[in-house]
Short mmCIF file of C-alpha atoms in Angstrom, two decimals:
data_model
loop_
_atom_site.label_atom_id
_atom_site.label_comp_id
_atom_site.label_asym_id
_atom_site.label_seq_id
_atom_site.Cartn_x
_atom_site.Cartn_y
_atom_site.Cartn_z
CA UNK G 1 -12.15 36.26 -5.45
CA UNK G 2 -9.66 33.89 -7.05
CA UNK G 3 -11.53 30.63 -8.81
CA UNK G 4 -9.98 28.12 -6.22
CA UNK G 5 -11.45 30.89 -3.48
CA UNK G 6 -14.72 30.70 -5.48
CA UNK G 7 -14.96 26.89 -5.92
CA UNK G 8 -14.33 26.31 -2.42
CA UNK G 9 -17.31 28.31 -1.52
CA UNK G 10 -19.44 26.79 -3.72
CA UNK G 11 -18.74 23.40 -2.60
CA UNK G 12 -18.43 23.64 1.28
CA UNK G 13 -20.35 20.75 1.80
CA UNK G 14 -17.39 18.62 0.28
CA UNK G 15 -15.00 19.76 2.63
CA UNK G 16 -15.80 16.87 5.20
CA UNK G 17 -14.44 14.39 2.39
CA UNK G 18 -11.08 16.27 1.52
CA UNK G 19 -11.97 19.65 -0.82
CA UNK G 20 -9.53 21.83 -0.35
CA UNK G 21 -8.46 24.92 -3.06
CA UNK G 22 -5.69 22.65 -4.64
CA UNK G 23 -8.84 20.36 -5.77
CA UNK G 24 -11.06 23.35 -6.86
CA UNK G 25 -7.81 24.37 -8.91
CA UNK G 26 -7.38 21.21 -10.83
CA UNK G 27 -11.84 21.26 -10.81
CA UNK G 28 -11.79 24.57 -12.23
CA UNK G 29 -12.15 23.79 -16.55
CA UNK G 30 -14.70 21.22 -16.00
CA UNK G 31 -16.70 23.92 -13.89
CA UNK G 32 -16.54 26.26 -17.35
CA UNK G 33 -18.30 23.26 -18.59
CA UNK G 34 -21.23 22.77 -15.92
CA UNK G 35 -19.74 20.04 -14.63
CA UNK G 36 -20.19 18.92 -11.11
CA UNK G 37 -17.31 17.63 -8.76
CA UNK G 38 -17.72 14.93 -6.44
CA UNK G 39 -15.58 12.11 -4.80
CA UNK G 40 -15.65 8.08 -4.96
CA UNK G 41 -16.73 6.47 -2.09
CA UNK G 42 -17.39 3.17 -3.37
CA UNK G 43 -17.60 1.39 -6.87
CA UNK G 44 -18.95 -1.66 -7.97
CA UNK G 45 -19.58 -3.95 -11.09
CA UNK G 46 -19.06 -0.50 -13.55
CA UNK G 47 -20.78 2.21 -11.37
CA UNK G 48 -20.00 4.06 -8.80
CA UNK G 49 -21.29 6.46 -5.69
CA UNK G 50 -20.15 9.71 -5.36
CA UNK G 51 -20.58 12.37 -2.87
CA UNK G 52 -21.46 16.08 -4.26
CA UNK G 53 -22.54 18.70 -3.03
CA UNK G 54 -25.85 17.86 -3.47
CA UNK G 55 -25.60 14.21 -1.81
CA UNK G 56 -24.79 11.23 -2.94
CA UNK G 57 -25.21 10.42 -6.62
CA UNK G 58 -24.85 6.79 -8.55
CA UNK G 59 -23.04 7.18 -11.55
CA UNK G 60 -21.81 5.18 -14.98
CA UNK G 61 -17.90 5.02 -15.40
CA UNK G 62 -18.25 3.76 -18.67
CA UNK G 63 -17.11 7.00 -20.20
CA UNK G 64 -13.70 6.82 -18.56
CA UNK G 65 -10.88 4.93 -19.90
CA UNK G 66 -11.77 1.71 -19.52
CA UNK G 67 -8.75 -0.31 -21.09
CA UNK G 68 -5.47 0.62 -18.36
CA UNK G 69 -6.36 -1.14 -15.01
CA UNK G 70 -4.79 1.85 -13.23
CA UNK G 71 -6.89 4.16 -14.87
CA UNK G 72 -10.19 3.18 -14.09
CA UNK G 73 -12.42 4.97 -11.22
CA UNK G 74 -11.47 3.86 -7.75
CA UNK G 75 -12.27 4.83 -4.56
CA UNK G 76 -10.94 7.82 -3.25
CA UNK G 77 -11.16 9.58 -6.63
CA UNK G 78 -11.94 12.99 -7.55
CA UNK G 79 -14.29 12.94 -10.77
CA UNK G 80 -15.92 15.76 -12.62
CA UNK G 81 -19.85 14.40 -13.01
CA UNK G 82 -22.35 15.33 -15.38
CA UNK G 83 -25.26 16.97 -13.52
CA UNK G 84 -27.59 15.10 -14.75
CA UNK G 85 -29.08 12.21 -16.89
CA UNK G 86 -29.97 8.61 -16.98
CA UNK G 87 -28.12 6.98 -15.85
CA UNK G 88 -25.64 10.02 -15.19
CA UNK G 89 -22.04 9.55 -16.39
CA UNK G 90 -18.69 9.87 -14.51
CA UNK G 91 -16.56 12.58 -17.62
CA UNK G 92 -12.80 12.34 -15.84
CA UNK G 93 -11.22 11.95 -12.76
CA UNK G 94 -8.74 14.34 -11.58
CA UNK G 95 -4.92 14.03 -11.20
CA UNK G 96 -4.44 11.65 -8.11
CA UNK G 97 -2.14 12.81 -5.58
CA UNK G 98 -0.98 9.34 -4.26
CA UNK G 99 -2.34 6.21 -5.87
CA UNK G 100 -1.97 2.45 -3.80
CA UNK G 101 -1.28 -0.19 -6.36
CA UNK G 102 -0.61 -3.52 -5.63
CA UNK G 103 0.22 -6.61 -8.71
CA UNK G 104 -2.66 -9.28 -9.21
CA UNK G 105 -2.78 -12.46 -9.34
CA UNK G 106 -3.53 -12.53 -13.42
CA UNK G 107 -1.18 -13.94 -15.72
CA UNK G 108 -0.81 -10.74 -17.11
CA UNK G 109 0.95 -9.20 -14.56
CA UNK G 110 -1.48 -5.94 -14.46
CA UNK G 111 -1.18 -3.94 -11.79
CA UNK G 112 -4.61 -3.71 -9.23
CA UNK G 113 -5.43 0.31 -7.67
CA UNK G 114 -7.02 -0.12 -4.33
CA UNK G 115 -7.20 3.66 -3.56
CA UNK G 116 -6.76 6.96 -4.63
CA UNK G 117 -5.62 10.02 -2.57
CA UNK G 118 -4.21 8.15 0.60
CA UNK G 119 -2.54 10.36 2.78
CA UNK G 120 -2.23 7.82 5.26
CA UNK G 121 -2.12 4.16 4.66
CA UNK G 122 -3.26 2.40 7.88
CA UNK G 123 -1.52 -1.34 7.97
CA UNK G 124 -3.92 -3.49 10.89
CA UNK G 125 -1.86 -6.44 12.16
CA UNK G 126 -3.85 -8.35 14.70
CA UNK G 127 -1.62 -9.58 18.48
CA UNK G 128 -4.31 -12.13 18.20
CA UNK G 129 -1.68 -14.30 16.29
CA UNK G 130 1.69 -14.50 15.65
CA UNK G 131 3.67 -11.74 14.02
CA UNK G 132 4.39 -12.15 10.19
CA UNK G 133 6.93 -9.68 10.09
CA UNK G 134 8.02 -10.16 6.10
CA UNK G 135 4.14 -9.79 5.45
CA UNK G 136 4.24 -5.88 7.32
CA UNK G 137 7.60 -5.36 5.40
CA UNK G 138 5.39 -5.88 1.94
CA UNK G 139 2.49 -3.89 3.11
CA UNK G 140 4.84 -1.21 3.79
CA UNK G 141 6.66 -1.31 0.80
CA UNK G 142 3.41 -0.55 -1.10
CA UNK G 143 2.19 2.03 0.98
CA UNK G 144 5.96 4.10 0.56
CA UNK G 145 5.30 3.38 -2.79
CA UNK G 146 1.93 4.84 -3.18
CA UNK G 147 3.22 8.58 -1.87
CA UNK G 148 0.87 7.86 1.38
CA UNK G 149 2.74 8.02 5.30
CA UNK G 150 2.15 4.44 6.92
CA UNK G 151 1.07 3.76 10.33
CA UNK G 152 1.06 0.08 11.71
CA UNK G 153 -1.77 -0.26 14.20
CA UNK G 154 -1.25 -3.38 16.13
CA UNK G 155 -5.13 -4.32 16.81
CA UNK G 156 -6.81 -6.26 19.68
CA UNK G 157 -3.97 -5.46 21.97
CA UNK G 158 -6.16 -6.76 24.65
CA UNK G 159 -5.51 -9.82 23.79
CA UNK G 160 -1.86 -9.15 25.01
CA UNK G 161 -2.11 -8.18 28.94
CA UNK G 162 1.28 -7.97 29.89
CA UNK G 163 2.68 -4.94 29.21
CA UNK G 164 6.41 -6.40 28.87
CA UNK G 165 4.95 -8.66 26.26
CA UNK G 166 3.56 -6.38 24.34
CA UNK G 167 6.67 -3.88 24.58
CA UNK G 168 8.56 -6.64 22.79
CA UNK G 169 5.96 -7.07 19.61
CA UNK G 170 5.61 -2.99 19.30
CA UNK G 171 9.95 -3.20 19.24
CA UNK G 172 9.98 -6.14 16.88
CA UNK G 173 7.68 -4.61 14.59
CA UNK G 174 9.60 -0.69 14.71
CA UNK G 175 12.77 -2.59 13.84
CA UNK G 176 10.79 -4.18 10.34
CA UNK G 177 9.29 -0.24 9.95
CA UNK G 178 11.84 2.40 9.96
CA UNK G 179 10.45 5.83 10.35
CA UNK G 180 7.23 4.35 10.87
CA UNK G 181 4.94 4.80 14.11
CA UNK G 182 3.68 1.61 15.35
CA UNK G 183 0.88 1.91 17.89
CA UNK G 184 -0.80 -0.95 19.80
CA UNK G 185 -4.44 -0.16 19.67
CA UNK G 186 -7.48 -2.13 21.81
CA UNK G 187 -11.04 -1.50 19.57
CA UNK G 188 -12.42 -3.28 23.41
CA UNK G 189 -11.36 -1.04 25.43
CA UNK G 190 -10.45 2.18 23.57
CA UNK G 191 -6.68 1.72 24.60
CA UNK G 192 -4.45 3.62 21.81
CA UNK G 193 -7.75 5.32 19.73
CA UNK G 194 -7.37 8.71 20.65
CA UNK G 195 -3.58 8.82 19.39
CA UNK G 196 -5.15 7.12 15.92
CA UNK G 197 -8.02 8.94 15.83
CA UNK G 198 -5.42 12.41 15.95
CA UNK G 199 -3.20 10.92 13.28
CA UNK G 200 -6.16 10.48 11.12
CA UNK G 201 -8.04 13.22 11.77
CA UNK G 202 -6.22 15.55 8.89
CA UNK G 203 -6.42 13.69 5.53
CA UNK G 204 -7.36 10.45 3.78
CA UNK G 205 -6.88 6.89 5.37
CA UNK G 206 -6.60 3.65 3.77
CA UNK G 207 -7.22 0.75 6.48
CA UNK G 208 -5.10 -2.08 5.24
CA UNK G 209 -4.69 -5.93 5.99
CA UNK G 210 -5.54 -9.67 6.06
CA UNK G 211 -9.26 -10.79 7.31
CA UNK G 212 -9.06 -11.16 10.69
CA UNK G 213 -6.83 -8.25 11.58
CA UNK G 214 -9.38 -6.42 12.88
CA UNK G 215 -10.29 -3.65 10.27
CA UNK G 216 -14.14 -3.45 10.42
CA UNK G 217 -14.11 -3.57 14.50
CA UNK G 218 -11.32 -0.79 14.47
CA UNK G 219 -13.28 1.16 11.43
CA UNK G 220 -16.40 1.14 13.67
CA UNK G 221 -14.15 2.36 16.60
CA UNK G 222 -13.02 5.28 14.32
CA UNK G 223 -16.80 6.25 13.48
CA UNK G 224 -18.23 5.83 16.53
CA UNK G 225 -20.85 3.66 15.75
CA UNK G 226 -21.36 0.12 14.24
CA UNK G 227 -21.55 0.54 10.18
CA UNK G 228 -19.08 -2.10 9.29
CA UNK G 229 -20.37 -5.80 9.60
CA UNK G 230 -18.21 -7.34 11.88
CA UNK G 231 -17.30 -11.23 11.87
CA UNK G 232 -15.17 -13.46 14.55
CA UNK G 233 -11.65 -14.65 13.32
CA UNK G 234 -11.02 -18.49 13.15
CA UNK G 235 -9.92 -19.72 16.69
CA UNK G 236 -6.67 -22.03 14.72
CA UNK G 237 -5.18 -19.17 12.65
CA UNK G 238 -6.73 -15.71 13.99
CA UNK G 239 -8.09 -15.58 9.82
CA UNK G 240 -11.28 -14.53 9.29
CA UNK G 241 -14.23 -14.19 6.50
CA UNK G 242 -13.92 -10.93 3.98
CA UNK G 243 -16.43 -8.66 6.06
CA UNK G 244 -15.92 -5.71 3.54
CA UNK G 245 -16.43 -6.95 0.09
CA UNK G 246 -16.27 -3.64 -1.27
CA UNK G 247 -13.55 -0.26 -0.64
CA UNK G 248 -16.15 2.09 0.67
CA UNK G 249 -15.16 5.54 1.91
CA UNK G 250 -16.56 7.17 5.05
CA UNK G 251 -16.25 10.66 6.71
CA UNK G 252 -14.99 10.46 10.22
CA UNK G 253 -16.68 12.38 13.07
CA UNK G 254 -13.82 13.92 14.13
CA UNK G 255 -12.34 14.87 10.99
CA UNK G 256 -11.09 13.01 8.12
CA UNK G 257 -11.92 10.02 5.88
CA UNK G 258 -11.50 6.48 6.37
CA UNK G 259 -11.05 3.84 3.38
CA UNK G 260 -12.33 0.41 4.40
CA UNK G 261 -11.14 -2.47 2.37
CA UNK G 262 -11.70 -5.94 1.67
CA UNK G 263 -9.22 -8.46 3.62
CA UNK G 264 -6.09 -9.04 1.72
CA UNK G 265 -4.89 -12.57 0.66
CA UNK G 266 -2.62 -11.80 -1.37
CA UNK G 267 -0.29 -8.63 -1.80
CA UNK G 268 1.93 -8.33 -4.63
CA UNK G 269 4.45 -5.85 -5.19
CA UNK G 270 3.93 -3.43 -8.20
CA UNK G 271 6.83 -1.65 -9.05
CA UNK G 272 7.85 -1.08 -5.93
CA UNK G 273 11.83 -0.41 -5.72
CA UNK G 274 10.96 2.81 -3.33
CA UNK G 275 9.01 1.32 -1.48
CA UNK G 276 10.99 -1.27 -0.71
CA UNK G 277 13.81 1.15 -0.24
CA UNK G 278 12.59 3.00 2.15
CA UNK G 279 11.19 -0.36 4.23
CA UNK G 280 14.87 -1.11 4.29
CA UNK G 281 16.65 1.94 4.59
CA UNK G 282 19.31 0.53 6.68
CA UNK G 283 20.42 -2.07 4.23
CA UNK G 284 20.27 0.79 1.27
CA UNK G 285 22.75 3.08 3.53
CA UNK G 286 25.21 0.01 3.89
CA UNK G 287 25.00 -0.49 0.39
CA UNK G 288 26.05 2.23 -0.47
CA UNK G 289 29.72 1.37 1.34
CA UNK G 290 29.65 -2.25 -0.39
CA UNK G 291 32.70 -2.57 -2.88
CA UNK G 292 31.10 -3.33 -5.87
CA UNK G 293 27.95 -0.93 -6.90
CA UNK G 294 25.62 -3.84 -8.42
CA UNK G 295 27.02 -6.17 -5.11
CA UNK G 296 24.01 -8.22 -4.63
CA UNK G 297 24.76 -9.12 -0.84
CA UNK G 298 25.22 -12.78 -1.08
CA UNK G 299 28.93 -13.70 -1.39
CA UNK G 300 30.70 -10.47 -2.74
CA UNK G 301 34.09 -9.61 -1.52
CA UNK G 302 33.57 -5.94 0.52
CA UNK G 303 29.94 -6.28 1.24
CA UNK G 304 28.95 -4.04 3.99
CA UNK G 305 25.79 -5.34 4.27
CA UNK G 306 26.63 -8.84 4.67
CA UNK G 307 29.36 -7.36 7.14
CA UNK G 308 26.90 -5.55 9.28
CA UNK G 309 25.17 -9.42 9.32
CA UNK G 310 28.33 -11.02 10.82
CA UNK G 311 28.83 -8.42 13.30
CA UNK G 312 25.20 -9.05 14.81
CA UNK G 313 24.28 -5.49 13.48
CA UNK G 314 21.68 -6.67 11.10
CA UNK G 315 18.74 -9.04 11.42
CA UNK G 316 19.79 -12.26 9.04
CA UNK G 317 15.66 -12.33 8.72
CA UNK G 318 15.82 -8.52 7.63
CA UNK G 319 18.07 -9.03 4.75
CA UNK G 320 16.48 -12.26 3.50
CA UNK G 321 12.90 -10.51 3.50
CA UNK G 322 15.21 -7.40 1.21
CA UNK G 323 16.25 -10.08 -1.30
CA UNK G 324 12.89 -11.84 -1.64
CA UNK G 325 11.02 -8.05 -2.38
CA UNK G 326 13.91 -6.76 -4.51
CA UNK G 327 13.80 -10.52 -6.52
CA UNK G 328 9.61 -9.86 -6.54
CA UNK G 329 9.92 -6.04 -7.84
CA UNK G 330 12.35 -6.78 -10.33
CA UNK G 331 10.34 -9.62 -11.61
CA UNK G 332 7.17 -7.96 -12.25
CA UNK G 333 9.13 -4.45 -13.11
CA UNK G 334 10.64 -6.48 -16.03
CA UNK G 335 7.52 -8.65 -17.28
CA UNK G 336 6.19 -4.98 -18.54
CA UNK G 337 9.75 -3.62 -19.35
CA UNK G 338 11.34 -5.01 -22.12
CA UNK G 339 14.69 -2.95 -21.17
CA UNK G 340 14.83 -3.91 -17.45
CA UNK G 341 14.46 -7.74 -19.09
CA UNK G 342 17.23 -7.20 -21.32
CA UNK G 343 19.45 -6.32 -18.20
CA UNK G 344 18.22 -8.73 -16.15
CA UNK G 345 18.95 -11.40 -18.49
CA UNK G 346 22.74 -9.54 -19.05
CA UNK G 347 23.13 -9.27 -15.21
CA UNK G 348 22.17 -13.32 -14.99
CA UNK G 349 24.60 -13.95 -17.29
CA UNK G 350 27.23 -12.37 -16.04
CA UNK G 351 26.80 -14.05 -12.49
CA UNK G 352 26.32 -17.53 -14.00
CA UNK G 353 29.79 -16.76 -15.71
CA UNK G 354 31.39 -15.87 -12.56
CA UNK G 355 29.93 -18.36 -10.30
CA UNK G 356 31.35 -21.16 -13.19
CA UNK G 357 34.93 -19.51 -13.58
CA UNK G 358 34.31 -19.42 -9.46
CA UNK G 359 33.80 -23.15 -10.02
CA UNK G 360 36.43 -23.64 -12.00
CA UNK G 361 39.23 -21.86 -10.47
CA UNK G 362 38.07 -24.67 -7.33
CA UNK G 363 38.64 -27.21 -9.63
CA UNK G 364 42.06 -26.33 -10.42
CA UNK G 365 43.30 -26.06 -6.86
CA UNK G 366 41.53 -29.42 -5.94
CA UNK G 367 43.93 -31.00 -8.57
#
């Protein structure tokens, strides 16, 4: 029996939450050293709960690195625990496989992780209100970023009887999310849960979104019964109160795990270029036909991009949302980069000094 075959016998009961024999291989040194593996499924103020094999276990995550936001213990994670001790100590997490990161709001520009080991990052956008289609584009960008597949589910789709109507939002939303299934779901009256609850059912889920969008009703749908609080959105604005104050991780009866999390106000991009490549893919495959290789898309002679926008063929709104995230990642990419700062500041220069010889070749046909 190989050690991954071994492990993986020994810890059946962790199956529900994700063990598999790629896990029992990266497990296998700390179990030479008695250690016990378990996973995250929810941390808070320096400690953490973790599922074993045994149960679930409270644990100190003072012991790892403390110092690199990314670094700390997050939900989702794969730790190896001590097996006992008080208070018992989290000794190392394991090698994430995907990792969603967004920027906060500190003036320190440190990146925030929100969870570990995503395969499938869940973006809830409620019908209940109008569409912010720049806001999916962000959410998406992060979740291509973080290595997970994303799946828009359009919640309380009761609210949106017609079917015509509805139709229309699903399209306006697939045209923001190339490559990415959009599916109207009702939590009411089960409309659209049985195609989620398959697309779930064979990995990790992070549910993702503002307060309001419907997270906690649509995580209760998902479990089957009511464990998330669940509070109404504000008539005005379709916002709502942070329900979940906490990322918690829950196994799904009908296979799986679900990450709840806390309402999103704000969602930063941390280095992000990917991401936001692959949100726009059809503006990165027209780039690459512009004339120029660093063309920026806003006046350049032989832009296809700004070609495709006078022949109808792309969205004005699309490429305006591009320019905003690119602007965004590049900003916070070069506040902890001192070389991308040093081109940025070259590639400024050298448009200001276009944009006045520009100016002044005006001049001198005015006169």
């Amino acid at each position: 029996m190989t050690s991954s075959s071994a492990a993986s016998s020994v810890f059946p009961a962790l199956a529900p939450y994700g063990w598999d024999d790629a896990w029992a291989d990266a497990f296998a040194p700390y179990d030479t050293e008695g250690l016990l593996p378990g996973r995250v499924i929810r941390v808070d103020r320096g400690q953490c709960d973790v599922v074993t094999a045994g149960g679930t276990v409270r644990a100190d995550t003072a012991l790892v690195t403390p110092n690199d936001p990314l670094r700390v213990v997050c939900t989702g994670d794969w730790v190896a625990l001590e097996p006992g001790g008080n208070p018992r100590y989290v000794r190392t997490c394991l090698p994430r496989r995907t990792a969603f990161v967004r920027s906060t709001s500190s003036k320190r520009s440190e990146g925030q992780i929100l969870a570990a080991n995503v395969d499938h990052a869940i973006v809830a956008v409620s019908l209940a209100v109008e569409l912010e289609l720049g806001r999916i584009e962000r959410f998406l960008a992060l979740a291509w970023e973080s290595g997970a597949q994303p799946l828009v589910v359009l919640t309380k789709a009761d609210l949106v009887p017609d079917e015509v109507t509805r139709a229309h939002l699903v399209q306006d939303v697939e045209l923001s999310a190339p490559g990415v299934t959009v599916l109207p779901v009702s939590a009411v009256d089960g409309d659209g849960l049985d195609v989620l609850v398959a697309l779930v059912s064979g990995g990790t889920s992070v549910l993702l979104g503002q307060s309001g969008a419907g997270k906690s009703t649509l995580a209760n749908a998902l479990l089957g019964e009511e464990v998330m609080e669940v509070q109404a959105a504000r008539d005005v604005d379709g916002k709502g109160r942070h329900t979940t104050t906490t990322r918690n991780l829950l196994a799904l009866p009908g296979g799986g795990v679900l990450i709840d999390t806390p309402g999103l106000r704000g969602v930063g991009l941390w280095d992000a270029g990917t991401g936001v490549g692959q949100v726009f893919a059809e503006i990165e495959e027209l780039a690459e036909r512009c004339r120029f290789h660093d063309c920026a898309h806003t006046a350049e002679p032989g832009c296809a991009v700004l070609a495709a926008v006078d022949a109808g063929e792309l969205a004005v709104r699309r490429l305006e949302s591009y320019r905003k995230l690119v602007r965004e990642n590049q900003w916070i990419v070069a506040k902890t980069d001192a070389r991308v700062r040093a081109e940025l500041r070259r590639d400024w220069k050298r448009k200001g000094a276009e944009g006045k010889a520009a100016m002044e070749a005006k001049r001198g046909r005015w006169r």
